mmCIF file of C-alpha atoms in Angstrom:
data_model
loop_
_atom_site.group_PDB
_atom_site.id
_atom_site.type_symbol
_atom_site.label_atom_id
_atom_site.label_comp_id
_atom_site.label_asym_id
_atom_site.label_seq_id
_atom_site.Cartn_x
_atom_site.Cartn_y
_atom_site.Cartn_z
ATOM 1 C CA MET A 1 78.877 133.879 76.066
ATOM 2 C CA THR A 2 77.452 131.082 73.946
ATOM 3 C CA VAL A 3 79.168 128.250 72.110
ATOM 4 C CA ASP A 4 78.235 127.385 68.551
ATOM 5 C CA ASP A 5 78.700 123.990 66.916
ATOM 6 C CA SER A 6 82.187 124.919 65.766
ATOM 7 C CA GLY A 7 83.278 125.258 69.357
ATOM 8 C CA SER A 8 84.308 128.928 69.055
ATOM 9 C CA GLY A 9 82.878 131.411 71.533
ATOM 10 C CA THR A 10 80.690 134.251 70.209
ATOM 11 C CA GLU A 11 78.785 136.941 72.050
ATOM 12 C CA ALA A 12 75.055 136.339 72.314
ATOM 13 C CA GLN A 13 73.231 138.275 69.668
ATOM 14 C CA GLY A 14 69.961 140.070 70.125
ATOM 15 C CA ARG A 15 67.913 140.339 73.303
ATOM 16 C CA ALA A 16 69.172 138.069 76.047
ATOM 17 C CA GLU A 17 66.812 135.441 77.371
ATOM 18 C CA PRO A 18 65.714 136.108 80.948
ATOM 19 C CA PRO A 19 67.565 133.912 83.419
ATOM 20 C CA PRO A 20 65.677 131.081 85.056
ATOM 21 C CA PRO A 21 64.389 131.831 88.543
ATOM 22 C CA SER A 22 67.108 129.740 90.234
ATOM 23 C CA ALA A 23 69.895 131.652 88.493
ATOM 24 C CA SER A 24 68.618 135.040 89.634
ATOM 25 C CA ARG A 25 68.914 134.208 93.318
ATOM 26 C CA GLU A 26 72.410 134.784 94.665
ATOM 27 C CA ARG A 27 73.729 132.834 97.628
ATOM 28 C CA GLY A 28 75.269 134.448 100.667
ATOM 29 C CA ASP A 29 78.773 134.189 99.186
ATOM 30 C CA GLY A 30 77.746 135.909 95.969
ATOM 31 C CA SER A 31 77.632 132.716 93.896
ATOM 32 C CA ARG A 32 74.564 131.477 92.079
ATOM 33 C CA PRO A 33 73.236 127.979 92.458
ATOM 34 C CA PRO A 34 73.860 125.928 89.301
ATOM 35 C CA ASP A 35 70.850 124.867 87.294
ATOM 36 C CA ASN A 36 71.817 121.185 87.388
ATOM 37 C CA GLY A 37 71.954 121.013 91.180
ATOM 38 C CA GLU A 38 75.748 120.702 91.418
ATOM 39 C CA ASP A 39 77.391 122.121 94.499
ATOM 40 C CA PRO A 40 78.668 125.650 93.719
ATOM 41 C CA LEU A 41 81.830 125.172 95.795
ATOM 42 C CA ALA A 42 82.646 122.009 93.860
ATOM 43 C CA LEU A 43 82.254 123.954 90.614
ATOM 44 C CA ARG A 44 84.464 126.785 91.915
ATOM 45 C CA LEU A 45 87.122 124.248 92.959
ATOM 46 C CA GLU A 46 86.931 122.527 89.591
ATOM 47 C CA GLN A 47 87.413 125.826 87.772
ATOM 48 C CA LEU A 48 90.322 126.705 90.069
ATOM 49 C CA ILE A 49 92.047 123.354 89.504
ATOM 50 C CA LEU A 50 91.385 123.149 85.764
ATOM 51 C CA GLY A 51 92.096 126.825 85.203
ATOM 52 C CA ALA A 52 89.116 127.193 82.875
ATOM 53 C CA GLU A 53 85.352 126.946 82.855
ATOM 54 C CA ARG A 54 83.198 124.371 81.126
ATOM 55 C CA ARG A 55 82.460 125.481 77.586
ATOM 56 C CA TYR A 56 82.102 122.494 75.278
ATOM 57 C CA THR A 57 79.898 119.476 74.780
ATOM 58 C CA PRO A 58 81.716 116.302 73.670
ATOM 59 C CA PHE A 59 80.792 117.033 70.049
ATOM 60 C CA GLN A 60 82.030 120.621 70.248
ATOM 61 C CA ALA A 61 85.254 119.620 71.995
ATOM 62 C CA ALA A 62 86.024 116.952 69.397
ATOM 63 C CA ARG A 63 85.257 119.342 66.555
ATOM 64 C CA SER A 64 87.453 122.090 68.027
ATOM 65 C CA ALA A 65 90.302 119.576 68.437
ATOM 66 C CA SER A 66 89.797 118.338 64.852
ATOM 67 C CA VAL A 67 89.246 114.736 65.952
ATOM 68 C CA THR A 68 86.295 112.423 65.625
ATOM 69 C CA VAL A 69 83.850 112.090 68.481
ATOM 70 C CA GLU A 70 84.686 108.373 68.586
ATOM 71 C CA LEU A 71 88.402 109.032 69.125
ATOM 72 C CA ALA A 72 87.720 111.756 71.677
ATOM 73 C CA THR A 73 85.456 109.357 73.566
ATOM 74 C CA ARG A 74 88.150 106.657 73.536
ATOM 75 C CA PHE A 75 90.683 109.089 75.001
ATOM 76 C CA TRP A 76 88.215 110.345 77.627
ATOM 77 C CA ARG A 77 87.255 106.856 78.789
ATOM 78 C CA ALA A 78 90.895 105.720 78.737
ATOM 79 C CA MET A 79 91.730 108.501 81.179
ATOM 80 C CA GLY A 80 89.092 107.038 83.489
ATOM 81 C CA PHE A 81 86.177 109.442 83.107
ATOM 82 C CA ALA A 82 82.500 108.640 82.656
ATOM 83 C CA ASP A 83 80.440 109.592 79.610
ATOM 84 C CA VAL A 84 78.758 112.984 80.032
ATOM 85 C CA GLY A 85 76.109 112.783 77.311
ATOM 86 C CA GLN A 86 75.741 116.188 75.672
ATOM 87 C CA ALA A 87 76.438 118.253 78.772
ATOM 88 C CA LYS A 88 78.894 121.117 78.601
ATOM 89 C CA ALA A 89 81.674 119.459 80.574
ATOM 90 C CA PHE A 90 84.857 120.261 78.638
ATOM 91 C CA THR A 91 87.284 123.152 78.852
ATOM 92 C CA GLU A 92 89.906 124.673 76.593
ATOM 93 C CA ALA A 93 92.480 122.460 78.342
ATOM 94 C CA ASP A 94 90.515 119.342 77.329
ATOM 95 C CA VAL A 95 90.472 120.511 73.719
ATOM 96 C CA LEU A 96 94.215 121.199 73.807
ATOM 97 C CA ALA A 97 94.936 117.753 75.284
ATOM 98 C CA LEU A 98 92.855 116.069 72.567
ATOM 99 C CA ARG A 99 94.615 118.102 69.904
ATOM 100 C CA ARG A 100 98.053 117.160 71.254
ATOM 101 C CA LEU A 101 97.338 113.427 71.436
ATOM 102 C CA ALA A 102 95.818 113.455 67.968
ATOM 103 C CA GLY A 103 98.813 115.430 66.702
ATOM 104 C CA LEU A 104 101.204 112.765 67.956
ATOM 105 C CA VAL A 105 99.213 110.177 66.002
ATOM 106 C CA GLU A 106 99.086 112.318 62.862
ATOM 107 C CA ALA A 107 102.843 112.921 63.038
ATOM 108 C CA GLY A 108 103.462 109.179 63.208
ATOM 109 C CA LEU A 109 105.114 109.397 66.625
ATOM 110 C CA LEU A 110 102.409 107.236 68.220
ATOM 111 C CA SER A 111 99.903 104.805 66.820
ATOM 112 C CA GLU A 112 96.296 105.396 67.781
ATOM 113 C CA ALA A 113 96.395 102.347 70.056
ATOM 114 C CA MET A 114 99.546 103.630 71.748
ATOM 115 C CA ALA A 115 98.005 107.081 72.249
ATOM 116 C CA VAL A 116 95.055 105.432 73.985
ATOM 117 C CA GLN A 117 97.515 103.500 76.175
ATOM 118 C CA VAL A 118 99.250 106.755 77.079
ATOM 119 C CA ALA A 119 95.902 108.205 78.133
ATOM 120 C CA ARG A 120 94.987 105.082 80.103
ATOM 121 C CA SER A 121 98.292 104.679 81.937
ATOM 122 C CA THR A 122 98.434 108.365 82.821
ATOM 123 C CA GLY A 123 94.821 108.373 83.959
ATOM 124 C CA GLN A 124 95.167 105.285 86.133
ATOM 125 C CA THR A 125 98.347 106.512 87.799
ATOM 126 C CA THR A 126 97.197 110.047 88.490
ATOM 127 C CA ALA A 127 93.716 108.925 89.596
ATOM 128 C CA ARG A 128 95.205 107.029 92.514
ATOM 129 C CA LEU A 129 97.470 109.962 93.360
ATOM 130 C CA ALA A 130 94.564 112.419 93.279
ATOM 131 C CA GLU A 131 92.384 110.176 95.447
ATOM 132 C CA TRP A 132 95.149 109.864 98.020
ATOM 133 C CA GLN A 133 95.797 113.600 98.095
ATOM 134 C CA ILE A 134 92.145 114.450 98.595
ATOM 135 C CA ASP A 135 91.349 111.645 101.063
ATOM 136 C CA SER A 136 94.456 111.968 103.206
ATOM 137 C CA PHE A 137 96.627 114.970 102.509
ATOM 138 C CA LEU A 138 94.057 117.694 101.871
ATOM 139 C CA GLU A 139 91.574 116.277 104.364
ATOM 140 C CA GLY A 140 94.068 116.790 107.157
ATOM 141 C CA LEU A 141 95.075 120.272 106.008
ATOM 142 C CA THR A 142 91.512 121.522 105.685
ATOM 143 C CA GLU A 143 90.462 120.813 109.252
ATOM 144 C CA PRO A 144 88.642 123.980 110.398
ATOM 145 C CA PRO A 145 91.243 126.079 112.248
ATOM 146 C CA GLU A 146 88.653 127.924 114.333
ATOM 147 C CA LEU A 147 85.445 126.982 116.060
ATOM 148 C CA GLY A 148 82.442 127.730 113.915
ATOM 149 C CA MET A 149 84.288 127.557 110.594
ATOM 150 C CA THR A 150 83.322 124.904 108.081
ATOM 151 C CA ARG A 151 85.750 122.820 106.054
ATOM 152 C CA THR A 152 84.363 124.306 102.847
ATOM 153 C CA GLU A 153 85.389 127.782 104.039
ATOM 154 C CA VAL A 154 89.060 126.804 104.210
ATOM 155 C CA THR A 155 89.277 124.281 101.356
ATOM 156 C CA TYR A 156 89.358 126.784 98.486
ATOM 157 C CA PRO A 157 92.237 128.987 99.759
ATOM 158 C CA ILE A 158 94.273 125.948 100.817
ATOM 159 C CA ILE A 159 93.985 124.346 97.372
ATOM 160 C CA GLU A 160 94.699 127.702 95.754
ATOM 161 C CA LEU A 161 98.000 127.861 97.656
ATOM 162 C CA LEU A 162 98.967 124.209 97.214
ATOM 163 C CA LEU A 163 98.043 123.719 93.571
ATOM 164 C CA PRO A 164 101.087 125.329 91.877
ATOM 165 C CA GLU A 165 103.514 123.714 94.330
ATOM 166 C CA LEU A 166 102.030 120.231 93.946
ATOM 167 C CA GLU A 167 101.940 120.616 90.165
ATOM 168 C CA GLU A 168 105.625 121.514 89.983
ATOM 169 C CA PHE A 169 106.571 118.670 92.314
ATOM 170 C CA LEU A 170 104.533 116.193 90.264
ATOM 171 C CA VAL A 171 106.311 117.197 87.057
ATOM 172 C CA TYR A 172 109.691 117.009 88.804
ATOM 173 C CA VAL A 173 109.079 113.467 90.118
ATOM 174 C CA TRP A 174 107.706 112.356 86.742
ATOM 175 C CA ARG A 175 110.832 113.605 84.963
ATOM 176 C CA ARG A 176 113.034 111.842 87.524
ATOM 177 C CA GLN A 177 111.148 108.580 87.092
ATOM 178 C CA LEU A 178 111.176 108.923 83.304
ATOM 179 C CA ALA A 179 114.946 109.415 83.303
ATOM 180 C CA ALA A 180 115.472 106.381 85.547
ATOM 181 C CA SER A 181 113.179 104.185 83.461
ATOM 182 C CA ALA A 182 114.753 105.289 80.192
ATOM 183 C CA GLY A 183 118.187 104.479 81.568
ATOM 184 C CA ARG A 184 117.130 100.959 82.515
ATOM 185 C CA VAL A 185 115.528 100.289 79.143
ATOM 186 C CA LEU A 186 118.508 101.569 77.166
ATOM 187 C CA GLN A 187 120.751 99.091 78.991
ATOM 188 C CA ALA A 188 118.800 96.232 77.404
ATOM 189 C CA ALA A 189 120.843 94.076 75.054
ATOM 190 C CA ASP A 190 118.468 94.374 72.094
ATOM 191 C CA ASP A 191 115.078 95.746 71.050
ATOM 192 C CA GLU A 192 113.258 92.555 72.032
ATOM 193 C CA GLU A 193 114.668 92.710 75.542
ATOM 194 C CA MET A 194 113.257 96.217 75.967
ATOM 195 C CA VAL A 195 109.767 94.690 76.177
ATOM 196 C CA ASP A 196 110.452 91.115 77.337
ATOM 197 C CA ARG A 197 113.196 91.410 79.941
ATOM 198 C CA ARG A 198 114.796 89.043 82.442
ATOM 199 C CA LEU A 199 113.942 90.299 85.888
ATOM 200 C CA ALA A 200 113.648 89.107 89.446
ATOM 201 C CA VAL A 201 110.020 89.399 90.557
ATOM 202 C CA ALA A 202 108.820 89.110 94.152
ATOM 203 C CA PHE A 203 105.559 89.156 96.087
ATOM 204 C CA ALA A 204 105.594 89.982 99.813
ATOM 205 C CA ASP A 205 102.397 88.985 101.616
ATOM 206 C CA LEU A 206 101.120 89.646 105.150
ATOM 207 C CA VAL A 207 100.189 86.376 106.863
ATOM 208 C CA GLY A 208 96.683 86.108 108.314
ATOM 209 C CA PHE A 209 95.464 89.415 106.907
ATOM 210 C CA THR A 210 91.920 88.135 106.367
ATOM 211 C CA ARG A 211 91.631 87.277 110.065
ATOM 212 C CA LEU A 212 92.940 90.706 110.976
ATOM 213 C CA THR A 213 90.197 92.381 108.968
ATOM 214 C CA ARG A 214 87.623 90.701 111.210
ATOM 215 C CA ARG A 215 89.328 91.681 114.474
ATOM 216 C CA MET A 216 90.585 95.224 113.846
ATOM 217 C CA GLU A 217 88.712 98.473 113.481
ATOM 218 C CA GLU A 218 88.773 99.989 110.005
ATOM 219 C CA GLU A 219 91.002 102.880 111.080
ATOM 220 C CA GLU A 220 93.499 100.524 112.736
ATOM 221 C CA LEU A 221 93.512 98.292 109.680
ATOM 222 C CA GLY A 222 94.111 101.274 107.430
ATOM 223 C CA GLU A 223 97.056 102.392 109.556
ATOM 224 C CA LEU A 224 98.554 98.883 109.477
ATOM 225 C CA VAL A 225 98.280 98.662 105.690
ATOM 226 C CA GLU A 226 99.754 102.133 105.260
ATOM 227 C CA ALA A 227 102.665 101.273 107.555
ATOM 228 C CA PHE A 228 103.325 98.045 105.642
ATOM 229 C CA GLU A 229 103.189 99.750 102.249
ATOM 230 C CA THR A 230 105.406 102.595 103.436
ATOM 231 C CA THR A 231 107.999 100.217 104.902
ATOM 232 C CA ALA A 232 108.001 98.072 101.775
ATOM 233 C CA ALA A 233 108.192 101.041 99.402
ATOM 234 C CA ASP A 234 111.112 102.596 101.296
ATOM 235 C CA LEU A 235 113.091 99.348 101.462
ATOM 236 C CA VAL A 236 112.483 98.483 97.823
ATOM 237 C CA ALA A 237 113.538 101.940 96.644
ATOM 238 C CA ALA A 238 116.557 102.210 98.947
ATOM 239 C CA ARG A 239 117.988 98.875 97.757
ATOM 240 C CA GLY A 240 117.528 99.565 94.051
ATOM 241 C CA GLY A 241 114.317 97.677 93.323
ATOM 242 C CA ARG A 242 111.093 98.974 91.791
ATOM 243 C CA LEU A 243 107.744 98.808 93.512
ATOM 244 C CA ILE A 244 105.287 97.648 90.855
ATOM 245 C CA LYS A 245 102.076 97.873 92.880
ATOM 246 C CA THR A 246 100.542 97.427 96.306
ATOM 247 C CA LEU A 247 97.472 95.272 96.939
ATOM 248 C CA GLY A 248 96.682 96.093 100.555
ATOM 249 C CA ASP A 249 98.174 93.056 102.270
ATOM 250 C CA GLU A 250 100.620 92.344 99.433
ATOM 251 C CA VAL A 251 103.266 94.197 97.469
ATOM 252 C CA LEU A 252 104.810 93.303 94.131
ATOM 253 C CA TYR A 253 108.299 94.507 93.310
ATOM 254 C CA ALA A 254 110.964 93.761 90.712
ATOM 255 C CA ALA A 255 114.726 94.123 90.393
ATOM 256 C CA ASP A 256 117.182 93.820 87.543
ATOM 257 C CA ASP A 257 119.236 91.171 89.341
ATOM 258 C CA ALA A 258 118.483 88.343 91.736
ATOM 259 C CA GLY A 259 120.887 89.566 94.410
ATOM 260 C CA THR A 260 119.081 92.887 94.787
ATOM 261 C CA ALA A 261 115.689 91.193 94.999
ATOM 262 C CA ALA A 262 116.988 88.709 97.579
ATOM 263 C CA GLU A 263 118.455 91.450 99.775
ATOM 264 C CA ILE A 264 115.165 93.364 99.703
ATOM 265 C CA ALA A 265 113.156 90.253 100.608
ATOM 266 C CA LEU A 266 115.295 89.361 103.615
ATOM 267 C CA ARG A 267 115.397 92.938 104.863
ATOM 268 C CA LEU A 268 111.610 93.091 104.621
ATOM 269 C CA ILE A 269 111.340 89.940 106.739
ATOM 270 C CA GLU A 270 113.863 91.275 109.279
ATOM 271 C CA THR A 271 112.264 94.716 109.508
ATOM 272 C CA MET A 272 108.749 93.375 109.935
ATOM 273 C CA ALA A 273 109.892 90.828 112.540
ATOM 274 C CA ASN A 274 111.261 93.669 114.675
ATOM 275 C CA ASP A 275 107.882 95.459 114.680
ATOM 276 C CA GLU A 276 105.503 93.925 117.218
ATOM 277 C CA THR A 277 102.511 95.666 115.645
ATOM 278 C CA MET A 278 103.040 93.918 112.321
ATOM 279 C CA PRO A 279 101.922 90.406 111.358
ATOM 280 C CA GLU A 280 104.348 87.884 109.938
ATOM 281 C CA LEU A 281 105.460 88.104 106.337
ATOM 282 C CA ARG A 282 106.181 85.604 103.569
ATOM 283 C CA VAL A 283 107.885 86.220 100.243
ATOM 284 C CA GLY A 284 107.974 84.321 96.960
ATOM 285 C CA MET A 285 110.398 85.161 94.146
ATOM 286 C CA ALA A 286 111.164 83.971 90.633
ATOM 287 C CA PHE A 287 113.681 84.950 87.975
ATOM 288 C CA GLY A 288 113.091 84.934 84.242
ATOM 289 C CA THR A 289 111.536 86.634 81.245
ATOM 290 C CA VAL A 290 108.893 89.195 82.137
ATOM 291 C CA THR A 291 106.619 91.207 79.880
ATOM 292 C CA THR A 292 106.178 94.828 80.975
ATOM 293 C CA ARG A 293 103.079 96.814 80.067
ATOM 294 C CA MET A 294 101.912 100.169 81.444
ATOM 295 C CA GLY A 295 104.194 99.900 84.451
ATOM 296 C CA ASP A 296 102.991 96.393 85.354
ATOM 297 C CA VAL A 297 104.630 92.999 84.819
ATOM 298 C CA PHE A 298 103.121 89.839 83.361
ATOM 299 C CA GLY A 299 104.073 86.307 82.428
ATOM 300 C CA THR A 300 104.898 82.893 83.814
ATOM 301 C CA THR A 301 107.683 84.272 85.996
ATOM 302 C CA VAL A 302 105.215 86.578 87.772
ATOM 303 C CA ASN A 303 102.682 83.764 88.201
ATOM 304 C CA LEU A 304 105.357 81.490 89.647
ATOM 305 C CA ALA A 305 106.451 84.130 92.165
ATOM 306 C CA SER A 306 102.832 84.515 93.262
ATOM 307 C CA ARG A 307 102.385 80.750 93.698
ATOM 308 C CA LEU A 308 105.608 80.463 95.703
ATOM 309 C CA THR A 309 104.358 83.197 98.021
ATOM 310 C CA SER A 310 101.207 81.227 98.771
ATOM 311 C CA ILE A 311 103.224 78.174 99.923
ATOM 312 C CA ALA A 312 106.077 79.992 101.660
ATOM 313 C CA PRO A 313 106.467 79.430 105.422
ATOM 314 C CA ARG A 314 105.904 82.341 107.801
ATOM 315 C CA ASP A 315 108.801 84.826 107.924
ATOM 316 C CA ALA A 316 110.534 82.981 105.105
ATOM 317 C CA VAL A 317 111.486 83.471 101.462
ATOM 318 C CA LEU A 318 110.991 80.875 98.723
ATOM 319 C CA VAL A 319 112.617 81.181 95.296
ATOM 320 C CA ASP A 320 112.380 79.123 92.134
ATOM 321 C CA THR A 321 115.211 77.117 90.564
ATOM 322 C CA ALA A 322 116.067 79.822 88.021
ATOM 323 C CA PHE A 323 116.420 82.357 90.827
ATOM 324 C CA ALA A 324 118.675 80.003 92.816
ATOM 325 C CA GLU A 325 120.827 79.316 89.757
ATOM 326 C CA GLU A 326 121.201 83.043 89.117
ATOM 327 C CA LEU A 327 122.418 83.654 92.680
ATOM 328 C CA ILE A 328 124.935 80.829 92.275
ATOM 329 C CA ARG A 329 126.090 82.139 88.892
ATOM 330 C CA THR A 330 126.736 85.635 90.244
ATOM 331 C CA GLY A 331 128.575 84.354 93.318
ATOM 332 C CA ASP A 332 125.938 85.564 95.766
ATOM 333 C CA ALA A 333 125.240 82.035 97.020
ATOM 334 C CA PRO A 334 127.165 78.736 97.035
ATOM 335 C CA ALA A 335 125.960 75.800 94.978
ATOM 336 C CA SER A 336 125.556 73.930 98.273
ATOM 337 C CA GLU A 337 126.733 74.149 101.843
ATOM 338 C CA ALA A 338 128.988 71.145 101.195
ATOM 339 C CA ALA A 339 130.597 72.959 98.283
ATOM 340 C CA ALA A 340 131.056 76.069 100.438
ATOM 341 C CA ALA A 341 132.767 73.990 103.132
ATOM 342 C CA GLU A 342 135.123 72.428 100.572
ATOM 343 C CA GLU A 343 135.991 75.867 99.176
ATOM 344 C CA ALA A 344 136.695 77.168 102.686
ATOM 345 C CA ALA A 345 138.946 74.184 103.477
ATOM 346 C CA GLU A 346 140.835 74.580 100.197
ATOM 347 C CA ALA A 347 141.315 78.300 100.816
ATOM 348 C CA GLU A 348 142.592 77.655 104.330
ATOM 349 C CA LYS A 349 145.074 75.100 102.983
ATOM 350 C CA GLU A 350 146.352 77.676 100.487
ATOM 351 C CA GLY A 351 146.525 80.370 103.156
ATOM 352 C CA GLU A 352 143.904 82.477 101.427
ATOM 353 C CA PRO A 353 140.688 83.968 102.802
ATOM 354 C CA PRO A 354 137.651 81.778 102.128
ATOM 355 C CA PRO A 355 135.049 82.956 99.619
ATOM 356 C CA THR A 356 132.139 84.839 101.182
ATOM 357 C CA TYR A 357 128.528 84.538 100.162
ATOM 358 C CA ARG A 358 125.617 86.795 101.046
ATOM 359 C CA PHE A 359 122.914 84.146 100.835
ATOM 360 C CA GLY A 360 122.302 80.501 101.508
ATOM 361 C CA LEU A 361 119.999 78.191 99.526
ATOM 362 C CA GLN A 362 118.274 75.097 100.822
ATOM 363 C CA PRO A 363 116.369 72.881 98.342
ATOM 364 C CA MET A 364 112.834 72.001 99.427
ATOM 365 C CA TRP A 365 110.599 69.105 98.426
ATOM 366 C CA GLN A 366 109.284 69.259 94.886
ATOM 367 C CA ARG A 367 105.594 69.950 94.751
ATOM 368 C CA PRO A 368 102.879 70.577 92.176
ATOM 369 C CA VAL A 369 101.881 74.210 91.735
ATOM 370 C CA ARG A 370 98.501 74.996 90.234
ATOM 371 C CA GLY A 371 98.815 75.941 86.582
ATOM 372 C CA LEU A 372 102.608 75.563 86.507
ATOM 373 C CA GLY A 373 103.281 71.865 87.033
ATOM 374 C CA VAL A 374 105.878 70.537 89.458
ATOM 375 C CA VAL A 375 108.382 73.050 90.845
ATOM 376 C CA GLU A 376 111.320 72.771 93.243
ATOM 377 C CA PRO A 377 111.300 75.683 95.689
ATOM 378 C CA TRP A 378 114.467 76.809 97.440
ATOM 379 C CA LEU A 379 114.515 78.377 100.887
ATOM 380 C CA LEU A 380 116.549 81.586 100.816
ATOM 381 C CA THR A 381 118.482 82.545 103.955
ATOM 382 C CA ARG A 382 121.100 85.064 104.911
ATOM 383 C CA ARG A 383 124.574 83.671 105.593
ATOM 384 C CA ASP A 384 126.537 84.952 108.559
ATOM 385 C CA ASP A 385 128.961 87.286 106.826
ATOM 386 C CA PRO A 386 130.777 89.852 108.993
ATOM 387 C CA GLN A 387 131.611 91.841 105.876
ATOM 388 C CA ARG A 388 127.934 92.361 105.031
ATOM 389 C CA PRO A 389 127.090 96.119 105.048
#
């Protein structure tokens, strides 16, 4: 089968050229070594996963998808893949994906820039997932079950069995996440708020992580980071926050309201403090307008939360003034301990139960923060409330 410049497959005409010497020698498993030196098992796995063989050069793929080579290259790079020159590296699935993205642009549903963003965000997200599955999940499953067997002998059948199940689960989780995200966006007050929203943003940072990297073995360090990320991800999700990203010794999360973010922060501190294998933690949080792009968050509010984290005491949470004011406004924290005492005394005089607050706020000394001027941090604590769940 040959491929002409139009990208359509046609049977070779006339007398076939004799195969090169390397292609005429079969390996023990019946496969032939590729001319370009690529591992035959890797090629078999690629064909299994992609469901098709390589047929097209970049030019042929672009032509078959009815897009320019320039646009096809932009999509390919946005998904995170390297240039391949004029090698036959593309399949029918690649052509179909190009055609679909280009069709969305032609129909006016997406601008070209937005289509590139779709390719980039999808590529970045799934690249990390794929790396994790290969490095951790599949590596453990493909340990040779019997003495004398190689990992390559069990990899292909394992992937063949797992592939359809993992694909269905991926689509299921994506639909769930899409529904949740759409619901949050549609609750925005107006179109402008859909992009620039008021959120609580928090960084949680392991204290002394750099020193740990010099003392611990790589495997131990990897286990510690994984345990921290897992604990943080579970707590953030369970309490209604959203994990934005993990940075090894630091996690970034967001919540729609300050009370949710505060509860997550304090529970993180409490959970980590009860684990002797974990270092101490510090958290910085800010509340305000945040710009969201490709699943990430940007803006002054995010920068302020990061700066507060860097100056937070060990096993403590610092918040900015806007965050403190939001907790006071929603009744999650008193304006001051003196005010809370007066309210309790007044309630007792009237024979009514005193107001309860989940959190306490203690103003700290004002201090300059690089790039943001002078800020007044507040120390966030948990109040002793017997009614707390």
